[in-house]
Amino acid sequence: MARAAAHGSRATLARLSDATTTLEPTRPSRAKIALQIVGFLIGCALVAWCAMRAFRGGADGLAKLRAADPMLVATLIFATLGSIICSGFTFWAVARPIRRFSVVEMQAVNLMASLFNYAPVRLGLFLRCVFHWRVERMPATDIGAWIAGVAIVTLGSIGSALAAGLVQIPAGRAEIALDWMWFVTYAACIGAGTALTLAIGRAPLLRKFLKGSERVLTSPRALAESLGFRTIDLSMWSLRMWAASQIVGVSLSPAQAALLAAVAILGAGNPLGRIGWREALVAFVAPYVITGATSPEELDTLTSQLALLESAGEAVITIPLGIFGAIWCWRSMRAAAARVGSPA
């Protein structure tokens, strides 16, 4: 009987092990890797295109940076740091209904993911999932619902900011402004999006499929906190965009900066790669937002300088901090592997 019990225990453990193994995040397929490598190469070409426009005719882009007001440079750096922190807190807030993370861990993982999004193959999301699967043993449903919740919050805040700016154009405004119309539109869009998210999260079919993970979509507190952090994050992007515009000599109002910041976030989040696409999208859209340039050629030059400087202002902080975050995560994964006796 003891032998049978032991055999049963081993079989049970084997089944549990197999079930746990199936939760491991799958590596990107070869087709997806190839697509992202092609996207990376196109992104490099887009960066070269922006640089060619930025320094066309011997434009003094580097001279502007060397002569920049130290306060504007400090604002650029401060805004990037604030954005990174708010992004980490957004993931932390969305996850609270299903998992309580420490703030330090969430910030470190977010830094690691931000760093590896610069790679030719975007590994940030994959490594984020791998970390939480290995260290916290989070099930796939929890990870999937959590990431989906963050995506909904992010797209909701970006969409609301775009609507708040664009709604002023058919209203007859010569120039968009960060006034009562902007804030009313933004708040109305956020409120409508939140109500829709809560309704979808409470759908019986979704509850049956996610088995409790849908709480990331049905918690009003989690949605309110994460939307608050994303709103501050958006304001930090806008502040960095404004500071970069002042350095290159572009007249940009707060509402215009917010609109271009939302465009930049969309470009940075595209699945084909982080490098190039965001800069090209900002350089393409900015001439339709900015007013007051003397000629189309000058406007192309200034907006390309703006796109490159804004992106560089983020990279100069994100990359070194991301290295520290990656080291912290690697050590945590090694410690977790040592506890369960499996390879890291």
mmCIF file of C-alpha atoms in Angstrom:
data_model
loop_
_atom_site.group_PDB
_atom_site.id
_atom_site.type_symbol
_atom_site.label_atom_id
_atom_site.label_comp_id
_atom_site.label_asym_id
_atom_site.label_seq_id
_atom_site.Cartn_x
_atom_site.Cartn_y
_atom_site.Cartn_z
ATOM 1 C CA MET A 1 0.000 0.000 0.000
ATOM 2 C CA ALA A 2 2.844 2.361 0.858
ATOM 3 C CA ARG A 3 4.410 1.617 -2.522
ATOM 4 C CA ALA A 4 1.119 2.361 -4.272
ATOM 5 C CA ALA A 5 0.753 5.612 -2.322
ATOM 6 C CA ALA A 6 4.274 6.621 -3.240
ATOM 7 C CA HIS A 7 3.596 5.806 -6.868
ATOM 8 C CA GLY A 8 0.391 7.843 -6.737
ATOM 9 C CA SER A 9 2.214 10.770 -5.173
ATOM 10 C CA ARG A 10 4.865 10.665 -7.875
ATOM 11 C CA ALA A 11 2.204 10.560 -10.568
ATOM 12 C CA THR A 12 0.384 13.481 -9.003
ATOM 13 C CA LEU A 13 3.597 15.504 -8.804
ATOM 14 C CA ALA A 14 4.367 14.661 -12.405
ATOM 15 C CA ARG A 15 0.943 15.871 -13.509
ATOM 16 C CA LEU A 16 1.346 19.069 -11.516
ATOM 17 C CA SER A 17 4.783 19.584 -13.011
ATOM 18 C CA ASP A 18 3.420 19.077 -16.516
ATOM 19 C CA ALA A 19 0.560 21.476 -15.827
ATOM 20 C CA THR A 20 2.939 24.075 -14.482
ATOM 21 C CA THR A 21 5.303 23.676 -17.415
ATOM 22 C CA THR A 22 2.521 24.394 -19.879
ATOM 23 C CA LEU A 23 2.150 27.814 -18.326
ATOM 24 C CA GLU A 24 5.641 28.839 -19.399
ATOM 25 C CA PRO A 25 5.501 31.806 -21.812
ATOM 26 C CA THR A 26 6.168 30.555 -25.330
ATOM 27 C CA ARG A 27 9.133 31.940 -27.216
ATOM 28 C CA PRO A 28 8.391 34.121 -30.256
ATOM 29 C CA SER A 29 7.985 32.074 -33.419
ATOM 30 C CA ARG A 30 10.555 32.245 -36.208
ATOM 31 C CA ALA A 31 8.094 34.127 -38.394
ATOM 32 C CA LYS A 32 7.515 36.716 -35.675
ATOM 33 C CA ILE A 33 11.245 37.085 -35.041
ATOM 34 C CA ALA A 34 11.879 37.528 -38.774
ATOM 35 C CA LEU A 35 9.104 40.126 -38.985
ATOM 36 C CA GLN A 36 10.523 42.068 -36.065
ATOM 37 C CA ILE A 37 14.044 41.971 -37.510
ATOM 38 C CA VAL A 38 12.667 43.386 -40.765
ATOM 39 C CA GLY A 39 10.799 45.997 -38.708
ATOM 40 C CA PHE A 40 14.029 46.853 -36.878
ATOM 41 C CA LEU A 41 15.891 47.340 -40.155
ATOM 42 C CA ILE A 42 13.108 49.546 -41.483
ATOM 43 C CA GLY A 43 13.203 51.466 -38.190
ATOM 44 C CA CYS A 44 16.949 52.072 -38.621
ATOM 45 C CA ALA A 45 16.229 53.416 -42.097
ATOM 46 C CA LEU A 46 13.544 55.692 -40.623
ATOM 47 C CA VAL A 47 16.037 57.040 -38.069
ATOM 48 C CA ALA A 48 18.463 57.769 -40.910
ATOM 49 C CA TRP A 49 15.640 59.543 -42.765
ATOM 50 C CA CYS A 50 14.875 61.691 -39.705
ATOM 51 C CA ALA A 51 18.571 62.478 -39.224
ATOM 52 C CA MET A 52 18.932 63.456 -42.880
ATOM 53 C CA ARG A 53 16.030 65.895 -42.556
ATOM 54 C CA ALA A 54 17.227 67.149 -39.167
ATOM 55 C CA PHE A 55 20.716 68.053 -40.430
ATOM 56 C CA ARG A 56 19.783 69.008 -43.972
ATOM 57 C CA GLY A 57 21.770 71.976 -45.267
ATOM 58 C CA GLY A 58 24.078 71.941 -42.262
ATOM 59 C CA ALA A 59 21.274 72.517 -39.760
ATOM 60 C CA ASP A 60 22.675 73.388 -36.344
ATOM 61 C CA GLY A 61 20.894 70.655 -34.383
ATOM 62 C CA LEU A 62 23.940 69.692 -32.292
ATOM 63 C CA ALA A 63 24.806 73.331 -31.690
ATOM 64 C CA LYS A 64 21.315 73.881 -30.271
ATOM 65 C CA LEU A 65 21.808 70.990 -27.875
ATOM 66 C CA ARG A 66 25.196 72.296 -26.709
ATOM 67 C CA ALA A 67 23.741 75.762 -26.167
ATOM 68 C CA ALA A 68 20.569 74.508 -24.481
ATOM 69 C CA ASP A 69 19.403 76.005 -21.204
ATOM 70 C CA PRO A 70 20.488 73.607 -18.415
ATOM 71 C CA MET A 71 17.000 73.851 -16.931
ATOM 72 C CA LEU A 72 15.492 72.547 -20.168
ATOM 73 C CA VAL A 73 17.940 69.636 -20.216
ATOM 74 C CA ALA A 74 17.121 68.910 -16.568
ATOM 75 C CA THR A 75 13.404 69.022 -17.436
ATOM 76 C CA LEU A 76 14.019 66.536 -20.245
ATOM 77 C CA ILE A 77 15.737 64.144 -17.831
ATOM 78 C CA PHE A 78 13.245 64.679 -14.986
ATOM 79 C CA ALA A 79 10.278 64.056 -17.287
ATOM 80 C CA THR A 80 11.816 60.785 -18.507
ATOM 81 C CA LEU A 81 12.459 59.590 -14.972
ATOM 82 C CA GLY A 82 8.922 60.515 -13.926
ATOM 83 C CA SER A 83 7.490 58.673 -16.921
ATOM 84 C CA ILE A 84 9.459 55.508 -16.122
ATOM 85 C CA ILE A 85 8.264 55.522 -12.504
ATOM 86 C CA CYS A 86 4.630 56.112 -13.468
ATOM 87 C CA SER A 87 4.780 53.303 -16.020
ATOM 88 C CA GLY A 88 5.988 50.897 -13.336
ATOM 89 C CA PHE A 89 3.241 52.031 -10.977
ATOM 90 C CA THR A 90 0.649 51.457 -13.725
ATOM 91 C CA PHE A 91 1.605 47.768 -13.925
ATOM 92 C CA TRP A 92 1.649 47.617 -10.129
ATOM 93 C CA ALA A 93 -1.848 49.129 -9.803
ATOM 94 C CA VAL A 94 -3.488 46.970 -12.492
ATOM 95 C CA ALA A 95 -2.116 43.774 -10.896
ATOM 96 C CA ARG A 96 -3.288 44.544 -7.338
ATOM 97 C CA PRO A 97 -6.662 42.732 -7.560
ATOM 98 C CA ILE A 98 -4.900 39.433 -8.378
ATOM 99 C CA ARG A 99 -1.315 39.848 -7.099
ATOM 100 C CA ARG A 100 0.453 42.207 -4.697
ATOM 101 C CA PHE A 101 3.912 43.106 -5.974
ATOM 102 C CA SER A 102 6.533 45.143 -4.193
ATOM 103 C CA VAL A 103 7.167 48.552 -5.719
ATOM 104 C CA VAL A 104 10.904 47.811 -6.099
ATOM 105 C CA GLU A 105 10.236 44.596 -8.004
ATOM 106 C CA MET A 106 7.700 46.235 -10.302
ATOM 107 C CA GLN A 107 10.016 49.126 -11.124
ATOM 108 C CA ALA A 108 12.959 46.777 -11.779
ATOM 109 C CA VAL A 109 10.920 44.541 -14.090
ATOM 110 C CA ASN A 110 9.556 47.574 -15.926
ATOM 111 C CA LEU A 111 13.077 48.930 -16.436
ATOM 112 C CA MET A 112 14.256 45.579 -17.754
ATOM 113 C CA ALA A 113 11.334 45.397 -20.190
ATOM 114 C CA SER A 114 11.944 48.972 -21.365
ATOM 115 C CA LEU A 115 15.604 48.194 -22.004
ATOM 116 C CA PHE A 116 14.953 45.076 -24.079
ATOM 117 C CA ASN A 117 12.315 46.841 -26.171
ATOM 118 C CA TYR A 118 15.265 48.555 -27.859
ATOM 119 C CA ALA A 119 16.529 45.170 -29.101
ATOM 120 C CA PRO A 120 16.090 44.133 -32.759
ATOM 121 C CA VAL A 121 13.487 41.650 -31.519
ATOM 122 C CA ARG A 122 11.193 43.246 -28.921
ATOM 123 C CA LEU A 123 11.806 41.091 -25.873
ATOM 124 C CA GLY A 124 10.406 43.393 -23.195
ATOM 125 C CA LEU A 125 6.952 41.838 -22.924
ATOM 126 C CA PHE A 126 8.275 38.282 -23.283
ATOM 127 C CA LEU A 127 10.899 38.752 -20.549
ATOM 128 C CA ARG A 128 8.331 40.407 -18.287
ATOM 129 C CA CYS A 129 6.090 37.345 -18.599
ATOM 130 C CA VAL A 130 8.999 34.940 -18.112
ATOM 131 C CA PHE A 131 10.098 36.758 -14.955
ATOM 132 C CA HIS A 132 6.698 36.568 -13.277
ATOM 133 C CA TRP A 133 6.186 32.972 -14.363
ATOM 134 C CA ARG A 134 9.538 31.881 -12.917
ATOM 135 C CA VAL A 135 9.685 34.042 -9.793
ATOM 136 C CA GLU A 136 6.008 34.197 -8.718
ATOM 137 C CA ARG A 137 4.763 31.180 -10.703
ATOM 138 C CA MET A 138 1.887 33.279 -12.019
ATOM 139 C CA PRO A 139 -0.515 31.277 -14.192
ATOM 140 C CA ALA A 140 -0.939 32.197 -17.839
ATOM 141 C CA THR A 141 -4.477 33.491 -17.312
ATOM 142 C CA ASP A 142 -3.313 35.961 -14.661
ATOM 143 C CA ILE A 143 -0.422 37.197 -16.792
ATOM 144 C CA GLY A 144 -2.584 37.509 -19.901
ATOM 145 C CA ALA A 145 -5.394 39.358 -18.130
ATOM 146 C CA TRP A 146 -2.889 41.647 -16.394
ATOM 147 C CA ILE A 147 -1.094 42.606 -19.623
ATOM 148 C CA ALA A 148 -4.441 43.089 -21.359
ATOM 149 C CA GLY A 149 -5.567 45.356 -18.510
ATOM 150 C CA VAL A 150 -2.438 47.507 -18.844
ATOM 151 C CA ALA A 151 -2.957 47.704 -22.617
ATOM 152 C CA ILE A 152 -6.567 48.810 -22.149
ATOM 153 C CA VAL A 153 -5.566 51.494 -19.646
ATOM 154 C CA THR A 154 -2.753 52.720 -21.903
ATOM 155 C CA LEU A 155 -4.844 52.844 -25.072
ATOM 156 C CA GLY A 156 -7.684 54.469 -23.135
ATOM 157 C CA SER A 157 -5.521 57.316 -21.866
ATOM 158 C CA ILE A 158 -3.818 57.837 -25.251
ATOM 159 C CA GLY A 159 -7.130 57.760 -27.118
ATOM 160 C CA SER A 160 -8.648 60.222 -24.663
ATOM 161 C CA ALA A 161 -5.707 62.618 -25.091
ATOM 162 C CA LEU A 162 -5.943 62.408 -28.883
ATOM 163 C CA ALA A 163 -9.698 63.028 -28.753
ATOM 164 C CA ALA A 164 -9.235 65.988 -26.385
ATOM 165 C CA GLY A 165 -6.896 67.646 -28.871
ATOM 166 C CA LEU A 166 -8.559 66.696 -32.145
ATOM 167 C CA VAL A 167 -12.094 67.616 -31.045
ATOM 168 C CA GLN A 168 -11.029 71.261 -30.975
ATOM 169 C CA ILE A 169 -10.283 71.327 -34.713
ATOM 170 C CA PRO A 170 -13.895 70.884 -35.963
ATOM 171 C CA ALA A 171 -14.948 73.262 -33.195
ATOM 172 C CA GLY A 172 -13.250 76.037 -35.170
ATOM 173 C CA ARG A 173 -10.183 76.522 -32.980
ATOM 174 C CA ALA A 174 -7.212 78.009 -34.836
ATOM 175 C CA GLU A 175 -4.926 76.330 -32.303
ATOM 176 C CA ILE A 176 -5.718 73.632 -29.758
ATOM 177 C CA ALA A 177 -5.494 74.684 -26.128
ATOM 178 C CA LEU A 178 -5.195 72.924 -22.781
ATOM 179 C CA ASP A 179 -8.376 74.488 -21.407
ATOM 180 C CA TRP A 180 -11.814 73.453 -20.168
ATOM 181 C CA MET A 181 -12.719 71.814 -23.498
ATOM 182 C CA TRP A 182 -9.576 69.662 -23.396
ATOM 183 C CA PHE A 183 -10.120 68.491 -19.815
ATOM 184 C CA VAL A 184 -13.872 67.901 -20.250
ATOM 185 C CA THR A 185 -13.284 65.806 -23.372
ATOM 186 C CA TYR A 186 -10.465 63.862 -21.743
ATOM 187 C CA ALA A 187 -12.513 63.155 -18.597
ATOM 188 C CA ALA A 188 -15.590 62.151 -20.627
ATOM 189 C CA CYS A 189 -13.583 59.699 -22.735
ATOM 190 C CA ILE A 190 -11.892 58.230 -19.648
ATOM 191 C CA GLY A 191 -15.261 57.829 -17.913
ATOM 192 C CA ALA A 192 -16.879 56.153 -20.925
ATOM 193 C CA GLY A 193 -13.907 53.846 -21.410
ATOM 194 C CA THR A 194 -13.902 52.859 -17.741
ATOM 195 C CA ALA A 195 -17.627 52.035 -17.777
ATOM 196 C CA LEU A 196 -17.177 49.922 -20.910
ATOM 197 C CA THR A 197 -14.198 48.073 -19.415
ATOM 198 C CA LEU A 198 -16.113 47.290 -16.215
ATOM 199 C CA ALA A 199 -19.067 46.000 -18.248
ATOM 200 C CA ILE A 200 -16.897 43.761 -20.413
ATOM 201 C CA GLY A 201 -14.982 42.464 -17.391
ATOM 202 C CA ARG A 202 -18.231 41.346 -15.752
ATOM 203 C CA ALA A 203 -19.388 39.341 -18.768
ATOM 204 C CA PRO A 204 -20.146 35.726 -17.714
ATOM 205 C CA LEU A 205 -18.180 34.250 -20.622
ATOM 206 C CA LEU A 206 -15.056 36.207 -19.690
ATOM 207 C CA ARG A 207 -15.377 35.176 -16.043
ATOM 208 C CA LYS A 208 -15.707 31.536 -17.053
ATOM 209 C CA PHE A 209 -12.610 31.720 -19.236
ATOM 210 C CA LEU A 210 -10.324 33.769 -16.947
ATOM 211 C CA LYS A 211 -11.393 32.037 -13.694
ATOM 212 C CA GLY A 212 -10.873 35.065 -11.432
ATOM 213 C CA SER A 213 -8.210 36.900 -13.447
ATOM 214 C CA GLU A 214 -10.899 39.221 -14.803
ATOM 215 C CA ARG A 215 -10.674 41.097 -11.499
ATOM 216 C CA VAL A 216 -8.052 43.323 -13.131
ATOM 217 C CA LEU A 217 -10.900 44.637 -15.319
ATOM 218 C CA THR A 218 -13.674 44.722 -12.714
ATOM 219 C CA SER A 219 -11.931 46.577 -9.895
ATOM 220 C CA PRO A 220 -12.912 50.281 -9.979
ATOM 221 C CA ARG A 221 -10.043 51.104 -7.617
ATOM 222 C CA ALA A 222 -7.438 49.371 -9.789
ATOM 223 C CA LEU A 223 -8.735 51.079 -12.918
ATOM 224 C CA ALA A 224 -8.842 54.488 -11.226
ATOM 225 C CA GLU A 225 -5.315 54.164 -9.835
ATOM 226 C CA SER A 226 -3.815 52.877 -13.077
ATOM 227 C CA LEU A 227 -5.556 55.561 -15.144
ATOM 228 C CA GLY A 228 -4.253 58.161 -12.716
ATOM 229 C CA PHE A 229 -0.684 56.895 -13.122
ATOM 230 C CA ARG A 230 -1.068 56.721 -16.916
ATOM 231 C CA THR A 231 -2.381 60.290 -16.958
ATOM 232 C CA ILE A 232 0.669 61.481 -15.040
ATOM 233 C CA ASP A 233 2.824 59.387 -17.371
ATOM 234 C CA LEU A 234 1.247 61.146 -20.361
ATOM 235 C CA SER A 235 1.906 64.522 -18.759
ATOM 236 C CA MET A 236 5.582 63.536 -18.325
ATOM 237 C CA TRP A 237 5.787 62.610 -22.021
ATOM 238 C CA SER A 238 4.186 65.964 -22.833
ATOM 239 C CA LEU A 239 6.660 67.808 -20.621
ATOM 240 C CA ARG A 240 9.587 66.062 -22.313
ATOM 241 C CA MET A 241 8.143 66.906 -25.742
ATOM 242 C CA TRP A 242 7.751 70.554 -24.704
ATOM 243 C CA ALA A 243 11.310 70.753 -23.344
ATOM 244 C CA ALA A 244 12.703 69.219 -26.541
ATOM 245 C CA SER A 245 10.714 71.709 -28.630
ATOM 246 C CA GLN A 246 12.148 74.625 -26.645
ATOM 247 C CA ILE A 247 15.694 73.344 -27.181
ATOM 248 C CA VAL A 248 15.333 72.992 -30.966
ATOM 249 C CA GLY A 249 13.429 76.288 -31.286
ATOM 250 C CA VAL A 250 9.871 75.126 -31.971
ATOM 251 C CA SER A 251 6.885 76.940 -30.519
ATOM 252 C CA LEU A 252 4.746 74.260 -28.904
ATOM 253 C CA SER A 253 1.771 74.850 -26.594
ATOM 254 C CA PRO A 254 0.960 72.403 -23.755
ATOM 255 C CA ALA A 255 -1.997 70.999 -25.713
ATOM 256 C CA GLN A 256 0.137 70.505 -28.819
ATOM 257 C CA ALA A 257 2.808 68.816 -26.693
ATOM 258 C CA ALA A 258 0.170 66.463 -25.244
ATOM 259 C CA LEU A 259 -1.097 65.575 -28.715
ATOM 260 C CA LEU A 260 2.407 64.816 -30.005
ATOM 261 C CA ALA A 261 3.175 62.869 -26.818
ATOM 262 C CA ALA A 262 0.176 60.613 -27.467
ATOM 263 C CA VAL A 263 1.407 60.096 -31.036
ATOM 264 C CA ALA A 264 4.893 59.247 -29.726
ATOM 265 C CA ILE A 265 3.504 56.659 -27.290
ATOM 266 C CA LEU A 266 1.572 55.008 -30.111
ATOM 267 C CA GLY A 267 4.727 54.897 -32.217
ATOM 268 C CA ALA A 268 6.811 53.483 -29.367
ATOM 269 C CA GLY A 269 4.305 50.704 -28.717
ATOM 270 C CA ASN A 270 4.056 49.373 -32.255
ATOM 271 C CA PRO A 271 4.881 45.647 -32.538
ATOM 272 C CA LEU A 272 7.467 46.053 -35.321
ATOM 273 C CA GLY A 273 10.075 47.703 -33.131
ATOM 274 C CA ARG A 274 10.873 50.591 -30.851
ATOM 275 C CA ILE A 275 13.577 52.282 -32.926
ATOM 276 C CA GLY A 276 12.693 54.560 -35.836
ATOM 277 C CA TRP A 277 8.935 54.137 -36.043
ATOM 278 C CA ARG A 278 8.181 56.499 -33.180
ATOM 279 C CA GLU A 279 10.602 59.175 -34.422
ATOM 280 C CA ALA A 280 9.238 58.981 -37.979
ATOM 281 C CA LEU A 281 5.618 59.159 -36.780
ATOM 282 C CA VAL A 282 6.308 62.253 -34.677
ATOM 283 C CA ALA A 283 8.259 63.903 -37.520
ATOM 284 C CA PHE A 284 5.393 63.137 -39.915
ATOM 285 C CA VAL A 285 2.544 64.337 -37.671
ATOM 286 C CA ALA A 286 4.259 67.347 -36.038
ATOM 287 C CA PRO A 287 4.020 69.672 -39.094
ATOM 288 C CA TYR A 288 0.233 69.343 -38.930
ATOM 289 C CA VAL A 289 0.254 70.305 -35.245
ATOM 290 C CA ILE A 290 2.932 73.004 -35.050
ATOM 291 C CA THR A 291 2.265 76.504 -36.370
ATOM 292 C CA GLY A 292 4.515 79.498 -36.909
ATOM 293 C CA ALA A 293 7.401 78.069 -38.979
ATOM 294 C CA THR A 294 8.649 80.245 -41.832
ATOM 295 C CA SER A 295 8.752 77.575 -44.558
ATOM 296 C CA PRO A 296 7.878 73.909 -45.117
ATOM 297 C CA GLU A 297 11.578 73.026 -45.404
ATOM 298 C CA GLU A 298 12.371 74.679 -42.085
ATOM 299 C CA LEU A 299 9.375 72.956 -40.491
ATOM 300 C CA ASP A 300 10.559 69.541 -41.719
ATOM 301 C CA THR A 301 14.015 70.217 -40.271
ATOM 302 C CA LEU A 302 12.726 71.426 -36.898
ATOM 303 C CA THR A 303 10.184 68.621 -36.449
ATOM 304 C CA SER A 304 12.809 65.992 -37.276
ATOM 305 C CA GLN A 305 15.164 67.544 -34.723
ATOM 306 C CA LEU A 306 12.305 67.527 -32.223
ATOM 307 C CA ALA A 307 11.509 63.839 -32.844
ATOM 308 C CA LEU A 308 15.137 62.751 -32.489
ATOM 309 C CA LEU A 309 15.853 64.835 -29.387
ATOM 310 C CA GLU A 310 12.684 63.744 -27.582
ATOM 311 C CA SER A 311 13.487 60.096 -28.248
ATOM 312 C CA ALA A 312 17.144 60.509 -27.279
ATOM 313 C CA GLY A 313 16.094 62.223 -24.054
ATOM 314 C CA GLU A 314 14.222 59.058 -23.099
ATOM 315 C CA ALA A 315 16.932 56.621 -24.214
ATOM 316 C CA VAL A 316 19.744 58.345 -22.295
ATOM 317 C CA ILE A 317 17.942 57.577 -19.015
ATOM 318 C CA THR A 318 16.075 54.369 -19.865
ATOM 319 C CA ILE A 319 19.058 52.366 -21.137
ATOM 320 C CA PRO A 320 21.428 52.772 -18.140
ATOM 321 C CA LEU A 321 18.594 52.338 -15.619
ATOM 322 C CA GLY A 322 17.331 49.367 -17.621
ATOM 323 C CA ILE A 323 20.713 47.663 -17.216
ATOM 324 C CA PHE A 324 20.400 47.926 -13.429
ATOM 325 C CA GLY A 325 16.826 46.626 -13.624
ATOM 326 C CA ALA A 326 17.924 43.682 -15.780
ATOM 327 C CA ILE A 327 20.667 42.760 -13.291
ATOM 328 C CA TRP A 328 18.177 42.877 -10.417
ATOM 329 C CA CYS A 329 15.721 40.668 -12.317
ATOM 330 C CA TRP A 330 18.444 38.192 -13.321
ATOM 331 C CA ARG A 331 19.502 37.781 -9.699
ATOM 332 C CA SER A 332 15.902 37.301 -8.606
ATOM 333 C CA MET A 333 15.361 34.634 -11.248
ATOM 334 C CA ARG A 334 18.532 32.823 -10.185
ATOM 335 C CA ALA A 335 17.396 32.892 -6.564
ATOM 336 C CA ALA A 336 13.979 31.543 -7.555
ATOM 337 C CA ALA A 337 15.581 28.784 -9.613
ATOM 338 C CA ALA A 338 17.799 27.832 -6.679
ATOM 339 C CA ARG A 339 14.754 27.532 -4.403
ATOM 340 C CA VAL A 340 13.009 25.047 -6.686
ATOM 341 C CA GLY A 341 16.193 23.310 -7.827
ATOM 342 C CA SER A 342 15.742 24.037 -11.533
ATOM 343 C CA PRO A 343 18.042 25.821 -14.004
ATOM 344 C CA ALA A 344 17.605 29.612 -14.350
#
